[in-house]
XYZ file of C-alpha atoms in Angstrom:
371
model
C 16.245 7.332 -37.647
C 17.080 6.034 -34.670
C 18.674 8.708 -33.244
C 16.187 11.056 -34.426
C 13.262 9.286 -32.571
C 14.982 8.796 -29.475
C 15.923 12.521 -29.349
C 12.455 13.215 -29.381
C 11.747 11.155 -26.479
C 14.849 12.738 -24.214
C 13.778 14.999 -21.208
C 16.151 16.201 -18.462
C 15.651 14.245 -14.957
C 17.905 14.454 -12.284
C 17.906 12.159 -9.290
C 18.445 12.933 -5.407
C 21.929 13.152 -4.352
C 21.540 12.164 -0.981
C 18.984 9.573 -1.666
C 20.386 5.971 -1.359
C 17.485 4.384 -3.042
C 17.648 6.404 -6.131
C 14.354 7.926 -6.362
C 13.908 10.688 -8.534
C 12.648 13.992 -7.980
C 9.303 15.512 -9.070
C 9.775 17.103 -12.582
C 9.670 16.696 -16.173
C 8.785 12.694 -17.131
C 8.792 11.219 -20.256
C 5.634 11.173 -21.942
C 3.688 8.285 -23.204
C 4.785 6.703 -26.382
C 3.180 4.449 -29.145
C 3.674 0.779 -28.673
C 6.430 -0.579 -30.810
C 9.212 -2.993 -30.403
C 12.400 -0.829 -30.410
C 14.978 -2.927 -29.059
C 18.000 -4.670 -30.846
C 18.092 -8.567 -31.156
C 22.100 -8.301 -31.333
C 24.794 -7.253 -28.927
C 27.067 -4.496 -30.213
C 30.071 -5.821 -32.032
C 33.798 -5.592 -30.967
C 35.704 -2.716 -32.962
C 38.570 -5.528 -33.496
C 36.163 -8.368 -35.050
C 34.487 -5.699 -38.034
C 35.804 -5.789 -41.310
C 38.253 -2.913 -42.179
C 36.830 0.249 -43.329
C 36.879 1.099 -46.896
C 39.936 3.041 -48.342
C 38.794 6.411 -48.563
C 40.665 8.744 -46.187
C 39.356 9.726 -42.992
C 37.626 13.423 -43.094
C 36.191 14.519 -39.595
C 32.646 16.215 -39.891
C 32.194 19.594 -38.299
C 30.038 20.370 -35.216
C 27.644 22.586 -38.012
C 27.651 19.519 -40.421
C 26.790 16.786 -37.880
C 24.086 18.797 -36.325
C 22.538 19.845 -39.754
C 22.499 15.884 -40.526
C 24.704 13.364 -42.354
C 23.728 11.117 -45.016
C 22.502 7.546 -43.948
C 25.777 6.078 -45.322
C 28.165 8.835 -43.373
C 27.191 8.612 -39.824
C 28.444 10.898 -37.356
C 31.107 8.804 -35.036
C 30.807 9.587 -31.346
C 33.691 8.264 -29.046
C 32.441 7.427 -25.208
C 34.974 5.852 -22.544
C 34.847 5.020 -19.234
C 35.226 2.122 -16.817
C 31.689 1.228 -16.543
C 32.118 -0.569 -13.486
C 28.915 -2.086 -11.793
C 27.151 -0.842 -15.037
C 24.015 1.143 -13.513
C 21.560 3.877 -15.140
C 23.787 6.680 -14.913
C 26.193 5.064 -17.155
C 23.409 3.997 -19.475
C 22.127 7.806 -19.417
C 25.629 8.985 -20.245
C 25.597 6.703 -23.212
C 22.059 7.772 -24.483
C 22.862 11.554 -24.326
C 25.835 10.736 -26.635
C 23.988 8.724 -29.086
C 21.652 11.443 -29.062
C 23.972 14.496 -29.859
C 23.114 14.165 -33.665
C 20.504 13.009 -35.819
C 23.094 10.218 -37.440
C 25.002 8.923 -35.016
C 26.989 5.513 -34.628
C 28.410 5.665 -31.066
C 31.937 3.885 -30.013
C 32.330 3.027 -26.499
C 36.027 2.389 -25.320
C 36.319 0.162 -21.976
C 39.524 0.188 -20.316
C 41.231 -2.930 -19.406
C 41.922 -3.951 -15.694
C 45.417 -3.254 -15.760
C 45.040 0.140 -16.396
C 42.159 0.686 -14.311
C 44.102 -0.647 -11.624
C 47.016 1.314 -11.988
C 45.275 4.713 -12.491
C 41.944 4.500 -10.665
C 41.685 1.437 -8.191
C 40.335 -2.112 -7.871
C 36.890 -3.037 -9.815
C 34.376 -4.815 -8.695
C 33.701 -6.156 -12.072
C 36.906 -7.733 -14.302
C 37.176 -6.041 -17.782
C 35.517 -9.323 -19.496
C 32.195 -8.657 -17.585
C 32.584 -4.699 -18.342
C 32.977 -5.314 -21.885
C 29.857 -7.769 -22.180
C 27.536 -5.197 -20.140
C 28.587 -2.391 -22.473
C 27.919 -4.786 -25.334
C 24.185 -5.020 -24.310
C 23.301 -1.646 -23.905
C 20.711 -0.313 -26.569
C 23.078 2.801 -27.480
C 26.345 1.520 -28.271
C 26.767 0.409 -31.683
C 30.429 -0.624 -31.363
C 32.976 -1.204 -28.441
C 36.688 -0.897 -28.321
C 38.444 -3.520 -25.644
C 41.585 -2.335 -23.915
C 41.060 1.370 -24.915
C 43.759 3.770 -23.874
C 43.703 5.890 -20.938
C 44.566 9.019 -22.690
C 43.258 9.492 -26.542
C 46.251 10.023 -29.127
C 45.746 11.159 -32.575
C 46.810 7.637 -33.754
C 43.827 6.202 -31.997
C 41.036 8.765 -32.774
C 42.323 8.061 -36.744
C 42.129 4.529 -36.573
C 38.619 4.593 -35.428
C 37.584 7.223 -37.528
C 36.185 9.290 -34.705
C 34.646 12.602 -35.159
C 33.814 13.615 -31.464
C 34.286 12.701 -27.953
C 31.430 12.307 -25.776
C 32.131 13.073 -22.220
C 30.808 15.188 -18.782
C 32.796 18.341 -19.096
C 33.921 18.222 -15.303
C 38.096 18.262 -15.688
C 38.935 14.637 -14.897
C 42.250 14.838 -13.310
C 44.307 11.629 -13.971
C 47.471 10.344 -15.166
C 49.560 13.511 -14.269
C 47.437 15.463 -16.322
C 44.740 18.247 -15.156
C 42.012 17.051 -17.389
C 42.941 13.941 -19.999
C 40.178 15.470 -22.449
C 42.072 18.888 -22.537
C 43.412 18.640 -25.981
C 40.205 16.951 -27.421
C 38.525 20.342 -26.399
C 41.027 22.359 -27.697
C 40.890 20.498 -31.297
C 37.046 21.069 -30.700
C 35.964 17.510 -31.067
C 34.713 17.501 -27.453
C 30.847 16.815 -26.924
C 30.080 17.430 -23.527
C 27.090 15.207 -21.799
C 25.401 15.724 -18.147
C 26.166 13.350 -15.363
C 23.248 11.736 -13.509
C 23.505 13.223 -9.923
C 22.860 10.771 -7.271
C 24.005 7.712 -8.886
C 27.461 6.183 -9.601
C 29.983 3.393 -9.131
C 31.579 4.745 -5.898
C 28.075 5.778 -4.319
C 26.952 2.131 -4.726
C 30.319 0.599 -3.580
C 29.960 3.133 -0.327
C 26.256 1.332 0.339
C 27.687 -2.069 0.342
C 30.446 -1.129 2.577
C 27.865 0.912 5.074
C 25.867 -2.133 5.507
C 28.536 -4.693 5.129
C 27.268 -7.033 7.987
C 23.689 -6.874 6.313
C 25.092 -8.363 2.963
C 27.070 -10.688 4.584
C 24.408 -12.027 6.598
C 22.049 -11.925 3.007
C 24.642 -13.973 1.288
C 24.952 -16.444 4.407
C 21.410 -17.088 3.986
C 21.399 -17.587 0.717
C 23.993 -20.345 0.656
C 27.368 -19.060 0.526
C 29.922 -20.020 2.920
C 32.241 -17.756 5.031
C 35.239 -18.956 3.315
C 33.836 -17.228 -0.261
C 32.905 -14.386 1.683
C 35.945 -14.202 3.452
C 34.559 -14.326 6.807
C 36.177 -15.433 10.039
C 34.814 -18.595 11.760
C 33.934 -16.366 15.004
C 32.198 -13.529 12.765
C 30.097 -16.445 11.101
C 28.931 -17.598 14.649
C 28.131 -13.981 15.220
C 26.089 -13.406 12.077
C 24.229 -16.729 12.745
C 23.339 -15.545 16.260
C 22.580 -12.118 15.206
C 20.130 -13.787 12.920
C 18.744 -15.413 15.291
C 18.111 -12.677 17.487
C 16.700 -10.777 14.681
C 13.948 -13.545 14.240
C 12.986 -13.521 17.773
C 12.725 -9.565 17.325
C 10.730 -9.763 14.228
C 8.223 -12.596 16.117
C 8.123 -10.376 18.941
C 7.326 -7.251 17.058
C 4.408 -9.852 15.069
C 2.970 -10.539 18.676
C 3.127 -6.958 19.710
C 1.139 -5.953 16.447
C -1.196 -8.597 16.608
C -1.827 -8.061 20.396
C -2.395 -4.465 19.606
C -4.702 -5.254 16.485
C -6.932 -7.667 18.938
C -6.823 -4.912 21.807
C -7.859 -2.418 19.192
C -10.806 -4.939 18.344
C -11.930 -5.330 21.793
C -11.943 -1.599 22.540
C -14.119 -1.300 19.292
C -16.191 -3.969 19.980
C -16.573 -2.667 24.085
C -17.378 0.959 22.325
C -20.046 -0.843 20.109
C -21.612 -2.594 23.290
C -21.395 0.162 25.421
C -23.152 2.497 23.015
C -25.892 -0.743 22.310
C -26.388 -0.682 26.160
C -26.784 3.229 26.462
C -29.292 2.882 23.355
C -31.369 0.190 25.257
C -30.937 2.018 28.647
C -32.506 5.164 27.180
C -35.198 2.756 25.357
C -35.621 0.971 28.691
C -36.307 4.485 30.851
C -38.457 5.823 28.142
C -40.881 3.083 27.994
C -40.626 2.687 32.238
C -41.622 6.547 32.162
C -44.220 6.061 29.427
C -45.855 3.406 31.528
C -45.164 4.986 35.221
C -44.417 8.291 34.934
C -46.523 11.243 36.250
C -48.421 11.413 33.060
C -48.001 7.344 32.215
C -50.362 5.002 30.874
C -50.820 3.183 34.447
C -52.047 6.497 36.107
C -54.619 6.780 33.371
C -55.471 3.569 33.931
C -55.852 3.697 37.467
C -57.773 6.826 37.103
C -60.191 4.624 34.556
C -60.746 1.768 37.142
C -61.032 3.939 39.840
C -64.019 5.784 37.979
C -65.507 2.409 36.903
C -65.455 1.270 40.791
C -67.236 4.312 41.990
C -69.882 4.356 39.100
C -70.220 0.246 40.273
C -70.840 0.975 43.987
C -72.951 3.935 43.963
C -76.973 3.322 43.588
C -78.804 4.358 40.726
C -81.896 6.713 41.009
C -85.142 5.082 40.006
C -86.155 6.970 37.072
C -89.479 9.082 37.081
C -91.751 6.534 35.513
C -90.524 3.275 37.301
C -93.755 1.623 38.632
C -94.772 1.309 42.127
C -94.434 -1.510 44.809
C -98.080 -2.575 44.348
C -97.714 -2.500 40.494
C -95.015 -4.825 40.837
C -95.099 -8.033 39.733
C -95.342 -10.429 42.721
C -92.258 -12.123 43.696
C -92.321 -16.285 43.502
C -92.652 -18.400 46.096
C -89.342 -19.445 47.378
C -89.318 -23.431 48.004
C -87.009 -25.192 50.438
C -85.388 -28.268 49.488
C -86.283 -30.695 52.115
C -90.077 -29.869 51.632
C -91.710 -32.641 49.210
C -95.015 -30.911 49.247
C -95.943 -28.518 46.494
C -96.733 -25.284 47.907
C -99.924 -23.745 47.237
C -100.289 -20.578 45.072
C -98.537 -17.772 46.827
C -100.864 -15.036 48.376
C -100.900 -11.475 47.403
C -98.180 -9.937 49.254
C -98.488 -8.142 52.385
C -98.336 -4.297 53.138
C -96.542 -4.354 56.268
C -92.685 -3.258 55.691
C -89.820 -5.169 55.639
C -92.359 -8.183 54.131
C -89.595 -9.288 51.400
C -88.611 -12.190 49.544
C -90.675 -15.686 49.320
C -93.798 -16.377 51.445
C -94.207 -19.994 53.141
C -97.841 -20.833 52.971
C -100.159 -21.517 56.120
C -100.323 -25.510 55.756
C -96.560 -25.273 55.691
C -96.585 -23.985 58.993
C -99.106 -26.359 60.616
C -96.986 -28.945 59.241
C -94.034 -27.528 60.824
C -96.009 -27.010 63.971
C -97.071 -30.906 64.346
C -93.610 -31.771 63.496
């Protein structure tokens, strides 16, 4: 059955009281369920539109019988009433608990009219037709009672064949009574449910009133007129001016954020450049020391060059087996470029000291004298 399948997934989950955004606390969560289509295709019918029940007399079901389970043709008829203004998740969870009280439950929901609500509780945001329609489209509701009474009478309970009444067990003080459900509790027909903390119609209205200017400006931007919002001409101009000021502030904030991002990028790039410069400087200094340092390559090159120069300048000692001057081959005669006459064969070299180089023949001497 639907109630049995739904009850298997029901886990307690509370909300923060002080949280305005309705975030849930860390706790037990709903587990994963198989993929299936369980939604209804039609809204719940109104009670006054249903066919009349059979002629069998109304007999209530006891709590033990209801918990044990009833036949499919005799579900436990549970009644839950309320204002349900600005229908929210707290309302839906309360109706879900009422639906899951017993294995086979037929949930009847009564919605009070505008007249009763304005008389005993106060003005509503939604009118009665809107509240009726909201309850009809809740998946847990099987039947909707329009213009429900503020206090439940025995005649009303018998007419709708109600077995139990579901509501939170906090005493509901209204209509000159300390608890409008006191006689229901005494009759053993009361089935308590739990409130969802942190969400209620009053809380939602408080948020709107607290941020009234924000929501007025929001609706003015969406095309609502000042007359529709009941805003005076001066306040309308004030809200438009505030909106322009906020736009300027947002632009300035965006420019500041972009400038911060730009400065941050410049700092990152400058840090990278400094790091690269330091690396290049270390590399340059290392190469300089490797070349010009005390034990650098230049010093070794100078030492090698100096050794080669000294070796080239200093005379080499003649080996012991070198030939004597007499044994050496005669030097070739030197021929001056201005003589055309061929020189005679060279004479043997003289033995006086300092006779080196090429020798000029006697005939050449005589020709010089004649000239």
